[in-house]
Each structure stands twice: as C-alpha cells, then as structure tokens.
Short mmCIF file of C-alpha atoms in Angstrom, two decimals:
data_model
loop_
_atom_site.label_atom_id
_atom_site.label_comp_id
_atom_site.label_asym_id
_atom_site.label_seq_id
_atom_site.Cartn_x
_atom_site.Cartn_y
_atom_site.Cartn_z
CA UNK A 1 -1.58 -38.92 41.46
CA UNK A 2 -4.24 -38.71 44.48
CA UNK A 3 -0.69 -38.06 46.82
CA UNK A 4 -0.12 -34.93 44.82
CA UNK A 5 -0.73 -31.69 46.77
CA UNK A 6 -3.71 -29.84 45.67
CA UNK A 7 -1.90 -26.71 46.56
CA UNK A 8 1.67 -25.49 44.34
CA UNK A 9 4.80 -23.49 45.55
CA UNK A 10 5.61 -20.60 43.85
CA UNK A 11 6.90 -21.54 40.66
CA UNK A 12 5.79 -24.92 40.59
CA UNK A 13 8.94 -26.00 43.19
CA UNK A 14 9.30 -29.30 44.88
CA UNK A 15 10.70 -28.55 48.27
CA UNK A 16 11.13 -32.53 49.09
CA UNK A 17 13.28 -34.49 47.79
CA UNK A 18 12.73 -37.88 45.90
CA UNK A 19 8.87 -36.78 45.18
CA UNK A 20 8.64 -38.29 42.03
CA UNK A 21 8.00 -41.99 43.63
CA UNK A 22 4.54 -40.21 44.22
CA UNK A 23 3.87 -39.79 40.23
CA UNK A 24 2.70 -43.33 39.56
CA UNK A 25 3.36 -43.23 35.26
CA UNK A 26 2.89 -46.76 35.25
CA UNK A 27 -1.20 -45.27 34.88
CA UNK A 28 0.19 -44.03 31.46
CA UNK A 29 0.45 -47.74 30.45
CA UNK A 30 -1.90 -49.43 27.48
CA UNK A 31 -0.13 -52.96 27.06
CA UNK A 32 1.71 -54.73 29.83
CA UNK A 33 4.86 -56.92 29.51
CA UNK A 34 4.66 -60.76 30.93
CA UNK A 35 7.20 -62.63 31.52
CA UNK A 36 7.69 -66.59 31.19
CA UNK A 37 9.46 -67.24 33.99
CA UNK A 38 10.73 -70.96 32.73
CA UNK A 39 12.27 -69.04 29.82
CA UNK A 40 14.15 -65.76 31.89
CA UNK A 41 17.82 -66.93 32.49
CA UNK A 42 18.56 -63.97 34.68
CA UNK A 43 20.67 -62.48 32.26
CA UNK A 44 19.20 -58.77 33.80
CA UNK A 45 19.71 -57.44 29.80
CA UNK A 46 15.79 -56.29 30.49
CA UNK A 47 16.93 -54.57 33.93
CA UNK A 48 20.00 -52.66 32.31
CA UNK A 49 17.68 -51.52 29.05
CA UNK A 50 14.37 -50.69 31.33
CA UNK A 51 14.52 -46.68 31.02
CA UNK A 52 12.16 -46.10 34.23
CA UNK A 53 13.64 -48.40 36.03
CA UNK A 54 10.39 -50.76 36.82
CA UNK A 55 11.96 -54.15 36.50
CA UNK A 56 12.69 -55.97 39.66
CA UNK A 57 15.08 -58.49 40.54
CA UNK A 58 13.68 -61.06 42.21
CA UNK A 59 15.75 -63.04 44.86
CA UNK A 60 15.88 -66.27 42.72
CA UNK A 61 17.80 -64.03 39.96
CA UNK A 62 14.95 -63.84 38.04
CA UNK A 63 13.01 -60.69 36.80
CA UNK A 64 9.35 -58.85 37.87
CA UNK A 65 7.62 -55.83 36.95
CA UNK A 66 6.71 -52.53 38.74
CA UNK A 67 3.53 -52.19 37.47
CA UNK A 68 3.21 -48.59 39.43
CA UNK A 69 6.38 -47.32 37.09
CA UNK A 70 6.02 -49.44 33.99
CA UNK A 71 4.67 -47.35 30.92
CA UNK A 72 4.73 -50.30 28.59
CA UNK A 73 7.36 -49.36 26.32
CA UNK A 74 8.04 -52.80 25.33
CA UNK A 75 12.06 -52.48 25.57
CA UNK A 76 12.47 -55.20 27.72
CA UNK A 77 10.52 -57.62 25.10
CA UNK A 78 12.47 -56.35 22.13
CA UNK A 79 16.02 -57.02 23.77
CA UNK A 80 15.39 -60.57 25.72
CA UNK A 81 17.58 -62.96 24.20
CA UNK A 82 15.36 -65.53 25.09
CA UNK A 83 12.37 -64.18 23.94
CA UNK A 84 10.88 -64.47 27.74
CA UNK A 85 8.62 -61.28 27.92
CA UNK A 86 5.38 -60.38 25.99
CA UNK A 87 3.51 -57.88 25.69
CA UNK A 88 0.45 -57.94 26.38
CA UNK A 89 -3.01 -56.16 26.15
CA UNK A 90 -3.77 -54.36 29.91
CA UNK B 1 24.59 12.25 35.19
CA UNK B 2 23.15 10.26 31.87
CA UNK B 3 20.13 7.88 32.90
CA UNK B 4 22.25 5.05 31.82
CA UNK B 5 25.30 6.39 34.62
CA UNK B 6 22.11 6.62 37.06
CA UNK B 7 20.36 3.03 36.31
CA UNK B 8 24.11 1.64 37.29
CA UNK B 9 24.48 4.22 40.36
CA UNK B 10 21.16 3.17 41.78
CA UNK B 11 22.03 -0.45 40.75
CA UNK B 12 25.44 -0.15 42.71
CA UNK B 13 23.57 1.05 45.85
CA UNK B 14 21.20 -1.43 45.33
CA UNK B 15 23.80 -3.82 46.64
CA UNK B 16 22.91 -6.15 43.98
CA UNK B 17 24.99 -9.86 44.18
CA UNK B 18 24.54 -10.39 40.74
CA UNK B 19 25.15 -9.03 37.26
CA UNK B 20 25.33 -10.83 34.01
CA UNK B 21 24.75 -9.15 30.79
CA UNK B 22 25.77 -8.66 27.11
CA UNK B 23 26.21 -5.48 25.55
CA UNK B 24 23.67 -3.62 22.84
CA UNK B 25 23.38 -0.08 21.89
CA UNK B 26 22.11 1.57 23.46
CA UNK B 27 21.78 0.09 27.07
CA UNK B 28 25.56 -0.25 26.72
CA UNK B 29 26.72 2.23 29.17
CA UNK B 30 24.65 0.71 32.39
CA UNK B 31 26.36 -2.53 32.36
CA UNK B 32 30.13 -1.01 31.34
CA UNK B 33 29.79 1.15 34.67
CA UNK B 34 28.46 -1.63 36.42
CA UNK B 35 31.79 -4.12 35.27
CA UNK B 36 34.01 -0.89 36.37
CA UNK B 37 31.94 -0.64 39.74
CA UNK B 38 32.96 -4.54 40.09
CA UNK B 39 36.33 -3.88 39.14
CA UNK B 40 37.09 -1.02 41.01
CA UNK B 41 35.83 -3.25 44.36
CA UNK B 42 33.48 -0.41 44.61
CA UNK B 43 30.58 -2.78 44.06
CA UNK B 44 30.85 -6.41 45.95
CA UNK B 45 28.84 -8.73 42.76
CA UNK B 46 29.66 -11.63 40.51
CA UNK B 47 29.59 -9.87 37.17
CA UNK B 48 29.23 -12.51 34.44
CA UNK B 49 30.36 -11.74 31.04
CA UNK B 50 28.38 -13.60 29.06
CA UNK B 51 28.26 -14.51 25.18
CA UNK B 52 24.72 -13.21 24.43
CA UNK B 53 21.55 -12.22 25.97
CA UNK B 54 19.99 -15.35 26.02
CA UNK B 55 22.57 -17.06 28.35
CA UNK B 56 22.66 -13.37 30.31
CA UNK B 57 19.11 -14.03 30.91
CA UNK B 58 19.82 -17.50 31.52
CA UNK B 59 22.64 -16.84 33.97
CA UNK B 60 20.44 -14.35 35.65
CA UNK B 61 17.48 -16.96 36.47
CA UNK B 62 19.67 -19.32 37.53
CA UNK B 63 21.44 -17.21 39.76
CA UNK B 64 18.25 -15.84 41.42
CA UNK B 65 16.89 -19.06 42.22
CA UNK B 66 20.20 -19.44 44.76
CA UNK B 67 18.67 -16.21 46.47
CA UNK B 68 20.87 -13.36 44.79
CA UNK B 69 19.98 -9.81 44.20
CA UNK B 70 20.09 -10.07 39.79
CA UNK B 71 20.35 -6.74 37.46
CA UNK B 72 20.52 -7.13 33.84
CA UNK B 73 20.16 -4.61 31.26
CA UNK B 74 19.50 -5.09 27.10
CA UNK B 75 17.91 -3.86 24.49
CA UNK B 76 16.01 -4.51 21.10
CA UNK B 77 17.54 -7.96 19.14
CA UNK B 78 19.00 -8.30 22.52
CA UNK B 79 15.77 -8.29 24.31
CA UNK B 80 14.47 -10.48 21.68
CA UNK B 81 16.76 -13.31 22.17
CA UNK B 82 16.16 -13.60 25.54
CA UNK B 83 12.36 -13.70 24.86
CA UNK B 84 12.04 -17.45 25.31
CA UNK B 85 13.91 -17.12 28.79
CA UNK B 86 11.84 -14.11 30.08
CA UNK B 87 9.01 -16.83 30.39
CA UNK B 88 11.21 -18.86 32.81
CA UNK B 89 12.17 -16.08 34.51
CA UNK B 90 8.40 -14.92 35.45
CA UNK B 91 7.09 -18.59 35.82
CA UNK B 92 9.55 -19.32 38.20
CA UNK B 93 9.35 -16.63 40.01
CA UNK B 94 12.76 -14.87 39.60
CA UNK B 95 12.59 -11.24 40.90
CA UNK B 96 15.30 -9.91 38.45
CA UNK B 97 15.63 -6.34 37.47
CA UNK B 98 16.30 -5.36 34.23
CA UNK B 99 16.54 -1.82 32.59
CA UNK B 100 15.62 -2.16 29.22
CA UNK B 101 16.71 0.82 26.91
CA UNK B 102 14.37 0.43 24.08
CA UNK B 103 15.26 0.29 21.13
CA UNK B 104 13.65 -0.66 17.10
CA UNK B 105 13.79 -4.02 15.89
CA UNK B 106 16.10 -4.68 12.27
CA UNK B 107 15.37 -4.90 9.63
CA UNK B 108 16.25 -2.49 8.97
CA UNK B 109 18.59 -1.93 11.36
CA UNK B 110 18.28 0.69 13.67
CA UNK B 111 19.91 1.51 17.05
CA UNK B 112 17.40 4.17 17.98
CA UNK B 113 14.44 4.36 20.07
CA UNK B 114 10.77 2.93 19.99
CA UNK B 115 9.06 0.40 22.07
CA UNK B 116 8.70 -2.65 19.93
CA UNK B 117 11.51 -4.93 21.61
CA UNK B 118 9.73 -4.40 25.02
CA UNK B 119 5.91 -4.79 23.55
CA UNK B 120 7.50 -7.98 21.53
CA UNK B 121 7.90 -9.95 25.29
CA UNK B 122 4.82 -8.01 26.24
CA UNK B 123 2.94 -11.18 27.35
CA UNK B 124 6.04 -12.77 28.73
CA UNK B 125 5.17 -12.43 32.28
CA UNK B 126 7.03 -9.50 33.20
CA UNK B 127 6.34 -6.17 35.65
CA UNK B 128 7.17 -3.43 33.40
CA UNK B 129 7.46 0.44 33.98
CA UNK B 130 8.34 3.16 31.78
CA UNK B 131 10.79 6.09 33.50
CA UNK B 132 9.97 9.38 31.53
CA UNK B 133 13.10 10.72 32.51
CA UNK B 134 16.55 9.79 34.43
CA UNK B 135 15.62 10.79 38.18
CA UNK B 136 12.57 8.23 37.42
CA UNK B 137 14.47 5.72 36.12
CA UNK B 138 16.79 6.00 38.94
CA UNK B 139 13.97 6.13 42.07
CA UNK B 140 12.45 3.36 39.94
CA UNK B 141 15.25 0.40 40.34
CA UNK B 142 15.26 0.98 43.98
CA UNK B 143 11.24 0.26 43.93
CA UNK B 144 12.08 -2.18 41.40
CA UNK B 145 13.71 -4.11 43.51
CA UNK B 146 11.36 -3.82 46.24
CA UNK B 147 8.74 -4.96 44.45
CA UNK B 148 10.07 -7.70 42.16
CA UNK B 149 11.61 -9.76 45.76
CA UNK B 150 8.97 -9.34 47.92
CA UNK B 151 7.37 -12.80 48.65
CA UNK B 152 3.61 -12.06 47.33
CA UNK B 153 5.19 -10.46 44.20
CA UNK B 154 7.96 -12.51 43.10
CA UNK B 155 8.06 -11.45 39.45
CA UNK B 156 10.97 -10.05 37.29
CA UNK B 157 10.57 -6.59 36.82
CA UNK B 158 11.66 -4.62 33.62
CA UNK B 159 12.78 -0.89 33.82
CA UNK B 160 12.05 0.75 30.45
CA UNK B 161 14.08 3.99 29.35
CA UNK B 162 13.73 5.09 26.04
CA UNK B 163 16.88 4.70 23.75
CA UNK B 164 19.17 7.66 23.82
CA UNK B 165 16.52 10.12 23.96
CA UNK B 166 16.78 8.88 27.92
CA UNK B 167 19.43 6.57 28.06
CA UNK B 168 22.09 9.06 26.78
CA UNK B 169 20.70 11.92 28.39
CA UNK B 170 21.99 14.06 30.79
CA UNK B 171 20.31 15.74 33.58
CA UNK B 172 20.99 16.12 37.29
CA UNK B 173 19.88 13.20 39.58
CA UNK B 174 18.78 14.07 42.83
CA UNK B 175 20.39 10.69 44.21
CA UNK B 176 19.77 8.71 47.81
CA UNK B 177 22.39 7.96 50.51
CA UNK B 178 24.05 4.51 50.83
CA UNK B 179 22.34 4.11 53.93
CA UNK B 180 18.98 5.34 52.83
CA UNK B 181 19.15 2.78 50.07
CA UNK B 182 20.39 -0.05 52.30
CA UNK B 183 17.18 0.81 54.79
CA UNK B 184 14.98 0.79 51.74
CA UNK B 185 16.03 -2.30 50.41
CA UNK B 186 17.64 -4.62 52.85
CA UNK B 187 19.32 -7.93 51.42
CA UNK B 188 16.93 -10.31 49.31
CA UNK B 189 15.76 -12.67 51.98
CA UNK B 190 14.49 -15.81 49.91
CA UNK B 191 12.11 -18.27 51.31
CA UNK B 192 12.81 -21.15 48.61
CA UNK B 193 16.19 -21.47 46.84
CA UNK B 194 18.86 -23.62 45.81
CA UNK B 195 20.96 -25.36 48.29
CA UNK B 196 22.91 -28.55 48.69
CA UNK B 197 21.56 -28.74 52.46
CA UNK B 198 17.65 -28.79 51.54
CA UNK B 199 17.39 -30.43 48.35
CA UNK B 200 14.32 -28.92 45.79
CA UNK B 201 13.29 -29.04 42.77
CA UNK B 202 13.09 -26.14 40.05
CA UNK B 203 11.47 -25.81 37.08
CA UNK B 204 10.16 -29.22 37.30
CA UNK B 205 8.17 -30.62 34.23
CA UNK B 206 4.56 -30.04 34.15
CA UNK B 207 2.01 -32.40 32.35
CA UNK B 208 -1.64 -30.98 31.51
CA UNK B 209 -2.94 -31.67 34.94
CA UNK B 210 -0.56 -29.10 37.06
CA UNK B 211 0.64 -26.66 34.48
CA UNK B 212 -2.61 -24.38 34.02
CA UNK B 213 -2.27 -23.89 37.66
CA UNK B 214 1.76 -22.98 38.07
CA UNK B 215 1.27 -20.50 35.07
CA UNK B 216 -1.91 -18.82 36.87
CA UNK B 217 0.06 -18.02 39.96
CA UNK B 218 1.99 -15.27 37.62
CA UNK B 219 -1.32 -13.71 36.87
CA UNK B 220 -2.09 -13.95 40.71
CA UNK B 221 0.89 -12.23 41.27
CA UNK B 222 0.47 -9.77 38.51
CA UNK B 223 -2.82 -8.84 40.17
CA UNK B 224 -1.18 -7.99 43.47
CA UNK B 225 1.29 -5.45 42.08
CA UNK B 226 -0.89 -2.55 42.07
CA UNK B 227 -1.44 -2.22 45.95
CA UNK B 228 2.29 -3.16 46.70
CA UNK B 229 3.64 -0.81 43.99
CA UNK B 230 1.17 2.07 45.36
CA UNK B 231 2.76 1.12 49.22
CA UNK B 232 6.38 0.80 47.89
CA UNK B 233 5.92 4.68 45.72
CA UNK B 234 4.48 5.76 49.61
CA UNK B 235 7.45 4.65 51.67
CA UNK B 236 9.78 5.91 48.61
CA UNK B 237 7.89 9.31 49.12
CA UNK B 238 8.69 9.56 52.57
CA UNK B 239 11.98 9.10 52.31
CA UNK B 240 12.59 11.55 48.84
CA UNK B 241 9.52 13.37 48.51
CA UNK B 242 9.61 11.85 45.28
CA UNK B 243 6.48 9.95 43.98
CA UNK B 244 5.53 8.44 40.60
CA UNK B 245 2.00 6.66 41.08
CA UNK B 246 1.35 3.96 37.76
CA UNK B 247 -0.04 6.62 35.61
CA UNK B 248 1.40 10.22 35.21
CA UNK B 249 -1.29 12.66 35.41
CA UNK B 250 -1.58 16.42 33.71
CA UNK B 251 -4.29 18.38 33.70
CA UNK B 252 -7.10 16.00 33.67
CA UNK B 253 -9.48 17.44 35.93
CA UNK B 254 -11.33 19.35 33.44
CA UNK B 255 -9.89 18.12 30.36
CA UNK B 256 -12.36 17.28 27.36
CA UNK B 257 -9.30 15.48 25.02
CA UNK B 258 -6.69 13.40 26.73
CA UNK B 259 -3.50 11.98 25.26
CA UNK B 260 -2.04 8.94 26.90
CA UNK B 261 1.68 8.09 25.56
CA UNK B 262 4.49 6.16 27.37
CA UNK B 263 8.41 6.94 28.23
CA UNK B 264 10.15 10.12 27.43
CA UNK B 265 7.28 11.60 25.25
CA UNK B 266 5.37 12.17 28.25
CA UNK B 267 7.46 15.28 28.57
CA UNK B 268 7.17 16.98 25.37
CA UNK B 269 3.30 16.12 25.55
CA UNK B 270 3.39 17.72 28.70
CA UNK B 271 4.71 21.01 27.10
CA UNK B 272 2.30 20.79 24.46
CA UNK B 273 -0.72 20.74 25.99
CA UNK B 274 0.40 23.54 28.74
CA UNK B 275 0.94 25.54 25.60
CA UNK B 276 -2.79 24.50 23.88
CA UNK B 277 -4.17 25.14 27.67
CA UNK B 278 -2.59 28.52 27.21
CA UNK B 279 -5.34 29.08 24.03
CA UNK B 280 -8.01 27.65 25.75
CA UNK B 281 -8.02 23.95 24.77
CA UNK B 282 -9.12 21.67 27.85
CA UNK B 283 -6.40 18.70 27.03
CA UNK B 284 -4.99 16.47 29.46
CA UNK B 285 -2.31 14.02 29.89
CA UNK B 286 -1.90 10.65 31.34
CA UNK B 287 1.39 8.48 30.88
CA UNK B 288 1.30 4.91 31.24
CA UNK B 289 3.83 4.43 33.99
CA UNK B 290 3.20 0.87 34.82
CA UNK B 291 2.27 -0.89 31.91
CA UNK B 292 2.25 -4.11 33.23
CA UNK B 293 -0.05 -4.98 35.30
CA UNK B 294 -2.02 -2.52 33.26
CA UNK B 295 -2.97 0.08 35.62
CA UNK B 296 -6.78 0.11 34.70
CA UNK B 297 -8.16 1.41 38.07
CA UNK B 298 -5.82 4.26 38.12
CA UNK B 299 -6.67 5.01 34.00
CA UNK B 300 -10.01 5.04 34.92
CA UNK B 301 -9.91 7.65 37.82
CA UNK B 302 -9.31 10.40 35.32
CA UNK B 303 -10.98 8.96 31.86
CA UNK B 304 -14.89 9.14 32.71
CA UNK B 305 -15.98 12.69 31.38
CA UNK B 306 -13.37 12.96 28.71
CA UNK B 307 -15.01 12.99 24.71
CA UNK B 308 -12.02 11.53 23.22
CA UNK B 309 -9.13 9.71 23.99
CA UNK B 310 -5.74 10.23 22.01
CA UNK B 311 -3.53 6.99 22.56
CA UNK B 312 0.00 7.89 21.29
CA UNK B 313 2.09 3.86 20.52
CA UNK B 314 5.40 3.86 19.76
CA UNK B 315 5.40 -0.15 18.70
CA UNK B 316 3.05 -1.50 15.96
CA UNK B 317 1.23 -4.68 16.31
CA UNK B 318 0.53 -5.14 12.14
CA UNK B 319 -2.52 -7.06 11.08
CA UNK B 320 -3.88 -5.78 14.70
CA UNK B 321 -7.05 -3.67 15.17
CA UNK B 322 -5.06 -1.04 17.44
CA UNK B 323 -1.56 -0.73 18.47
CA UNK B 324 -0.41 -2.09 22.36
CA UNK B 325 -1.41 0.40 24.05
CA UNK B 326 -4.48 1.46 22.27
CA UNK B 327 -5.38 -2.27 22.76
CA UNK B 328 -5.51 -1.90 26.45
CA UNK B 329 -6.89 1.31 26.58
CA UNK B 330 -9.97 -0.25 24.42
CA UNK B 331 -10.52 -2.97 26.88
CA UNK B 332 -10.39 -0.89 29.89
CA UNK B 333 -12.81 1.45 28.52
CA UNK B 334 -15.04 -1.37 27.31
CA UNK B 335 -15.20 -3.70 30.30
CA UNK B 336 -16.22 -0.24 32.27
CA UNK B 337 -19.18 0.36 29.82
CA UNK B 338 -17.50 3.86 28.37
CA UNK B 339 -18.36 4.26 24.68
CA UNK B 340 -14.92 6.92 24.51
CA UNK B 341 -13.87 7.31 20.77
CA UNK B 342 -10.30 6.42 20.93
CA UNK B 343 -7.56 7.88 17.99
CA UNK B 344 -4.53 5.57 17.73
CA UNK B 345 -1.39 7.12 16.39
CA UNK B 346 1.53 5.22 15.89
CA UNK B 347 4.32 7.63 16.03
CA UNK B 348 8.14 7.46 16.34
CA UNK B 349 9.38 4.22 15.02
CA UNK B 350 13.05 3.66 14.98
CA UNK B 351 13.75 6.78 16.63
CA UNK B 352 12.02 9.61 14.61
CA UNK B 353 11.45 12.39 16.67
CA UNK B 354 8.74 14.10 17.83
CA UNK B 355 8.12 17.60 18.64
CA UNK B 356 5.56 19.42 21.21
CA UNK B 357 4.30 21.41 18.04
CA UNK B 358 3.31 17.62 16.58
CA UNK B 359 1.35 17.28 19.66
CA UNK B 360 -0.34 20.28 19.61
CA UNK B 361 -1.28 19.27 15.49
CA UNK B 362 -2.62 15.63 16.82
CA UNK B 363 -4.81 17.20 19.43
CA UNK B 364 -6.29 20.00 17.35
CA UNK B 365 -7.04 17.78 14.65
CA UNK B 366 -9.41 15.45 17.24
CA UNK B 367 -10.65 18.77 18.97
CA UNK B 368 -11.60 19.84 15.71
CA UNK B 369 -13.24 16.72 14.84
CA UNK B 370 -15.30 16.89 18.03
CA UNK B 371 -15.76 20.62 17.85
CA UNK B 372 -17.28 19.80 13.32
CA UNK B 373 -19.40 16.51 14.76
CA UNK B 374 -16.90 14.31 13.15
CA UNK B 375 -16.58 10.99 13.69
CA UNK B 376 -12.74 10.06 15.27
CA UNK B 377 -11.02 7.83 12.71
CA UNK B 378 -10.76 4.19 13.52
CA UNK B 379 -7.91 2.10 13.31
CA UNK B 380 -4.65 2.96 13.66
CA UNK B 381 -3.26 6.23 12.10
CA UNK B 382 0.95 6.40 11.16
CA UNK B 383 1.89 9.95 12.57
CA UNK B 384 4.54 12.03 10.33
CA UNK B 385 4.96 8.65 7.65
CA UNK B 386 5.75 9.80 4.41
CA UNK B 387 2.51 9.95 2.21
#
C-alpha cells in the first residue's frame, strides 16, 4: 500500500481509473497455494473459479500464481480435478 | 405566502436541477409546488417521484455526485428512514438542501411539531439551521445553497422549519428578484463528478487504514462553516438588508437570566421576555440558529456575565443527562471554564403549544431561585407534562 496517496479527495474519490492494481491484497494472505506442475492438465477450472483473479496462464497452458493479488482462499485447491494445488503455510 | 409556498419559491429561483422527494405531513406542500413548478415548465428540474424517503435521499446523492443543484424536503418517520443515507450524503460530500419540517416521532403517532426527527440524524454529518419564521426560511435556502456547494464546504445542508406552527403559516415574504438570486447563486460548478469521459470512483470501500481519515474531512469541513456562513449572511445583507448571524440575539447585553430555544419559539420567547423587561426582569434571549456546526464562539459572545442559563429542547434524549441542546450548551460552557447553572426544560413534544405567559412562568421561577439562593434544578425538567 506504500503507492497509496498520503493525501484523500473529498469524499474519499478516486479520480484515476484502474487504481486498485495499486492495493496489493495478496499482503492479506496467511497460506499460499502450490501447484504441482506434472499434475496441472491445463484444464483453467482454477482460473475460471479464482475470485481475484490472481491465477496466471502460463504460455505452456499451464497455471501460476499472482502472489501480489492472491489472498489464499484456497478455491483453486478445492476445485482441481487433479488434485494439483496445495496449500500451503506462507 | 405559507413558509412551505416560500421554501419552494426560493427553491424555484434557486434554479435547482434536481428534485426527488416523497411526501409526509407536514413538509407536504414544498415538494407539491415544486412538482407543479416542474409541470407548469416554470421550473427547468428532473423531479423524481420516488417510493420513499430513503430512495429520495438516495436519488438525491446520486444525482449530486453528477454535479446537479439537489432540494429535498421530509419530515419525522420520513427523515428517519433516510437516516442511514444522510451519512452518505455528508461523507461524500453531497451539497444537497433539504428543508426539513419537523415533526414528532410515532408512536404514538403524531403529525405535529417538535424536533426529535432532526436531533435523531443529529450526528449524521449534516449543516443544520433552524428558520424562526418564513422570510428566514426563505433567505435561508438561498444561503443554503451557497454554503452547502462551495468547494471548502461541501456538506448537505438541512433547513429546519417547525411543523405547521411554520410550515403552514402564513405571513408576507419579502422575496428576491430572479436575477438577484441567479447573481447570488450562480450554477453549481463541481470540481469532481460523475462522467463517462473522466472515469472516478465514488464511495469507494474503505478498510481501517483510510477510513478514519475520509470521515475526518466532514469534521474539517464542519469546522469551516462558521466563517463562510458569517461571509455568505454578509453578501446576503447587502443585497436584502436582511441578516440572520448563527445565533439570534435579544436583549443580552445586560441580561442576568438567558433563555436559549430553537425554531419558531424564538418568537414567542421574544415577546415574553420584552413583557418581563417591561417589570424589570434583566432576561435575554439567544436562538440557536445554526445548530450544526454548533455555533460556540458566537454563544459565548453573549453568555459570560449571565447567572443562569435557561435551555428550552424540544427533542428528548431519554436515559441522557440533558436534552440536545442543553448537551451542547454544557460543553460549551465547560470547555470555556464557566461554572453557569444551566435549567433544561423539555417542552413541546408532539406539537403542544406553548405560550409567552409559559415563558414568562419558566423564567420567574429561575429568577426566583437566584433571587431565594436556590440551587437551579439539575437534570432535565418536562415543562406543562401532566403531574
């Protein structure tokens, strides 16, 4: 959150668009997901359920993680058919 | 004219781009000559008909964040299901204008006057400003205005008129010119609002770390009021001759008792204590004009060599050690170092009357308590209840 102005608009307004790339939530985090990459098929089931969005497709078809966004919800684990992603303590 | 025909004449010449409002007794009247000034093309506004006062109020913040000039009007259950909207209003900064003709709270029901729907959104955030009578509730909108949109201010301001002892009321208005009016308040010009060209955010979500902050600015704000209200009442002067200051003042100078009251009662208190100055007794009046910011300077100006201070609320706070008004005046006094005994009537609920002879009766009972050595009774007293 250093990027946040120390100084607010009236009301609390954002007067620039796309600003919330500059909140980092992925500090809210406690556990992190890992995933085995000789187990992800590429299915993108984790990518569709991710609420942030913070999973990345890689160019191989294969998944990543934004760790900036991620808050360790664990979705992605719980709906990988292949049981690729664990979660992990940070 | 009534004051309610004179809130919605001013509010016409106002120019105002925006109305949207729900009817309630008995604020009724401003908002059904406003919908005929709309439909008559006599007024150019949106007027939004809405299905209670909680999307009026709703309909009103949204439309002032585009940049529009907003008037609402309600009243008592009305008032108090806007109350969680008020907040949004204030916090972000919307400068609407809304007459409020008070009115008691049910149950039981009750369509007459006192001041408990406005004192129930007292901490909402709000500018608010009691009219004593209709030419002050007219010259008021105009400065209403003024103040709520101007860009170190921007806070919603409420116009208070007491229920049908004002808002049905007739008297004559000395009233401004069109062109007067439209040199006194020239269109809203809004630094931040919405548009599809320059995308921005609105009432954003806060955590912990950034809310304390965004809700300070609104006492920041607050605190500016007095100086720009006193500069706005000037220019208003010097165009009408007409000038209201943020606490009424009678007969202070000398005055050894002084009653301080809000909204129409200011009036008969006024002929009350010309009467008792008549027989000798040194009472004065002040009436709490601006009530929020709570005009503590000003009070203070004309407080200092008075022996006892008469604080007339017409809204109970139950469980509390005084009632609103009382509350304030305790603090001000306190955080000035004056030890003044203060006697707290409540008075008036749900529209009982009072008369000038009551007056007279509440402020020879404290000058006789002063006159015996008596201690002034703490706590709140219940004027004229039924023993």
């Amino acid at each position: 959150m250093a990027s946040v102005k120390t100084t607010t608009l009236p009301g609390g307004i954002i007067n620039r668009p796309g600003s919330t790339i500059d909140y980092k939530t992925g500090t809210w985090r406690v556990k992190r997901p890992v995933v085995n990459l000789d187990k992800c098929i590429g299915c993108l089931i984790c990518w569709i359920y991710c609420p942030e969005p913070a999973i990345i497709k890689r160019d191989d078809g294969k998944i990543d993680f934004d760790y900036d966004y991620c808050k360790g919800c664990g979705i992605c684990s719980l709906e990988c058919p292949t049981k690729a992603i664990r979660i992990v303590e940070e | 004219m009534s004051t309610s025909e004179a809130i919605a004449y001013a509010v016409k010449q106002a120019n105002v781009d925006v109305i949207a409002a729900y009817p309630i007794t008995p604020q009724t009247i401003i908002v059904e000559r406003l919908s005929e000034y709309v439909h008559n093309g006599e007024l150019d506004a949106e007027y939004i008909a809405v299905e209670s006062e909680h999307s009026a109020m709703s309909a009103c913040v949204a439309a002032s964040l585009t940049g529009a000039r907003v008037f609402t009007s309600t009243a008592s259950q009305g008032l108090a299901l806007m109350h969680e909207v008020l907040y949004l209003a204030s916090s972000l900064r919307c400068p609407i204008v809304m007459a409020i003709a008070n009115r008691a709270l049910s149950a039981p029901i009750n369509i007459h006057c006192d001041h408990s729907d406005m004192m129930g959104s007292r901490d909402a955030g709000w500018v608010q400003i009691f009219a004593e009578n209709g030419q002050q509730a007219y010259d008021r909108i105009f400065q209403a205005f003024k103040l709520a949109e101007d860009e170190d201010i921007l806070l919603p301001v409420g116009v208070n008129i007491d229920g049908f002892f004002l808002s049905h009321a007739v008297e004559g208005i000395a009233t401004i010119s069109d062109s007067e009016a439209a040199t006194f308040l020239p269109p809203r010009k809004a630094k931040y609002y919405l548009d599809y060209s320059m995308p921005m955010t609105f009432g954003a979500f806060a955590l912990p770390d950034w809310y304390f902050e965004i809700k300070h600015q609104v006492v920041e704000a607050m605190d500016r009021v007095p100086k720009k209200l006193a500069e706005i009442e000037e220019t208003y002067y010097k165009m009408t001759g007409r000038k209201y200051d943020h606490v009424g003042v009678y007969k202070t100078e000398d005055a050894e008792v002084c009653l301080v009251c809000a909204g129409s009662s200011a009036a008969t208190a006024k002929f009350a204590i010309t009467r008792l100055r008549e027989k000798g007794i040194k009472a004065g009046l002040l009436s709490i004009r601006l009530f929020r910011p709570f005009p503590v300077e000003s009070i203070l100006l004309h407080v200092k060599d008075v022996k006892a201070l008469i604080v007339m609320d017409r809204a109970m706070s139950p469980g509390a050690p005084s009632a609103p008004i009382a509350q304030d005046i305790k603090a001000t006094l306190y955080d000035a170092g004056l030890n003044i005994p203060v006697a707290n009537f409540v008075y008036g609920l749900g529209g009982r009357d009072i008369s000038a002879a009551e007056f007279e009766s509440i402020i020879m009972k404290i000058v006789e308590s002063l006159k015996a050595g008596r201690p002034i009774e703490k706590g709140v007293m219940y004027w004229g209840l039924r023993a």
